Coordinates of C-alpha atoms and ligand atoms in Angstrom, one line a residue:
M232 CA 31.0 10.4 -38.1
P233 CA 31.3 13.9 -36.5
M234 CA 30.6 14.2 -32.8
S235 CA 27.4 16.3 -33.4
D236 CA 25.8 13.5 -35.4
L237 CA 26.8 10.9 -32.8
G238 CA 25.1 13.0 -30.2
R239 CA 21.9 13.2 -32.2
L240 CA 21.9 9.5 -32.8
V241 CA 22.1 8.8 -29.1
Y242 CA 19.4 11.3 -28.4
S243 CA 17.0 9.8 -30.9
T244 CA 17.6 6.3 -29.6
D245 CA 16.8 7.5 -26.1
A246 CA 13.6 9.3 -27.2
G247 CA 12.5 6.1 -29.0
R248 CA 12.2 4.2 -25.7
M249 CA 8.6 3.2 -25.1
C250 CA 6.6 2.9 -22.0
P251 CA 5.3 -0.6 -21.8
E252 CA 2.0 0.6 -20.2
C253 CA 0.8 3.2 -22.5
R254 CA 3.1 2.6 -25.5
Q255 CA 4.0 6.3 -25.7
P256 CA 7.6 7.5 -26.0
A257 CA 9.1 7.7 -22.5
A258 CA 9.1 11.5 -22.8
R259 CA 5.4 11.7 -23.3
C260 CA 4.4 9.0 -20.8
R261 CA 2.1 10.2 -18.1
C262 CA 1.5 6.9 -16.4
R263 CA 3.2 7.8 -13.2
E264 CA 1.5 11.1 -12.9
A265 CA -1.9 9.5 -13.5
A266 CA -1.3 7.0 -10.8
Q267 CA -0.4 9.7 -8.3
A268 CA -3.1 12.1 -9.3
L269 CA -5.9 12.6 -6.8
P270 CA -9.3 11.8 -8.2
A271 CA -11.3 14.9 -9.1
G272 CA -13.6 15.9 -6.2
D273 CA -14.5 18.4 -3.6
G274 CA -12.6 16.7 -0.8
V275 CA -15.7 15.1 0.7
V276 CA -15.9 11.3 0.8
R277 CA -19.4 10.1 0.0
V278 CA -20.7 6.8 1.1
S279 CA -24.0 5.4 -0.2
R280 CA -26.0 2.3 -0.2
Q281 CA -27.1 1.1 -3.5
T282 CA -28.9 -1.8 -4.9
K283 CA -28.1 -3.1 -8.3
G284 CA -29.1 -5.9 -10.5
R285 CA -32.3 -7.9 -10.5
G286 CA -31.4 -9.6 -7.2
G287 CA -31.6 -6.2 -5.5
K288 CA -28.5 -7.0 -3.4
A289 CA -27.1 -4.0 -1.5
V290 CA -23.6 -2.6 -2.1
T291 CA -22.0 0.2 -0.2
V292 CA -20.4 2.6 -2.6
V293 CA -17.6 4.9 -1.6
T294 CA -16.5 7.9 -3.9
G295 CA -14.3 10.9 -3.5
L296 CA -11.5 9.3 -1.4
P297 CA -8.7 11.9 -1.2
V298 CA -6.0 9.4 -2.1
P299 CA -4.0 8.8 -5.3
V300 CA -5.8 6.5 -7.7
A301 CA -2.9 4.0 -7.2
E302 CA -3.9 3.6 -3.6
L303 CA -7.5 2.9 -4.1
P304 CA -7.1 -0.9 -4.4
E305 CA -5.4 -0.8 -1.0
W306 CA -8.3 1.1 0.5
G307 CA -10.7 -1.3 -1.1
K308 CA -9.0 -4.1 0.6
K309 CA -9.0 -2.2 4.0
L310 CA -12.7 -1.5 3.7
K311 CA -13.6 -5.0 2.6
T312 CA -11.6 -6.4 5.6
A313 CA -13.3 -4.0 8.0
C314 CA -16.7 -5.3 6.7
G315 CA -15.7 -8.9 6.3
S316 CA -17.1 -8.7 2.8
G317 CA -16.1 -8.7 -0.8
G318 CA -16.1 -5.9 -3.2
T319 CA -14.5 -4.1 -6.2
V320 CA -12.6 -1.0 -7.1
K321 CA -13.2 0.6 -10.4
D322 CA -13.3 4.1 -11.9
G323 CA -12.2 5.7 -8.7
T324 CA -15.0 4.1 -6.8
I325 CA -14.9 1.4 -4.1
E326 CA -17.8 -1.0 -3.8
V327 CA -18.3 -3.3 -0.9
Q328 CA -20.9 -5.9 -1.0
G329 CA -23.7 -5.5 1.6
D330 CA -25.0 -2.6 3.6
H331 CA -22.0 -1.4 5.6
V332 CA -22.5 2.4 5.5
P333 CA -22.1 3.1 9.2
R334 CA -19.0 0.9 9.6
I335 CA -17.3 2.3 6.5
M336 CA -18.1 5.9 7.5
A337 CA -16.5 5.2 10.9
V338 CA -13.4 3.8 9.3
L339 CA -13.1 6.8 7.0
Q340 CA -13.9 9.4 9.6
A341 CA -11.1 7.9 11.7
Q342 CA -8.7 9.2 9.0
G343 CA -9.9 12.7 9.7
W344 CA -11.7 12.9 6.3
T345 CA -15.0 14.7 5.8
V346 CA -17.5 11.8 5.2
K347 CA -21.1 12.2 4.2
R348 CA -23.8 9.8 3.6
S349 CA -25.3 10.2 0.2
G350 CA -28.2 8.8 -1.6
G351 CA -30.5 6.3 0.0
Ligands
ZN107 ZN1 3.3 5.2 -19.9

């Protein structure tokens, strides 16, 4: 086999490697970029108190955190700890159970971020 064919063979084998996350060829994988991307927003963190479900329980919802998506779970944990409450992180939003708007705003403002109360 000529050297040129050998080179092509190695190249095509390499390009055939798949990302286990998105199942795209490695060359087309954007998983790492997505994890590091900042959520779309205007740089203002918004904190609101919402009630959801029939029980009408309050949750404190935080959107627009200027951190990579990959770091949101860590921030969710920090805020939950600060409030001594449970919560979830999904779709770029952190939810903490209960009405903790003032406390969460204080924690976020301590980071030097612009924090606004939104909604009710
Ligand atoms: Zn991937």
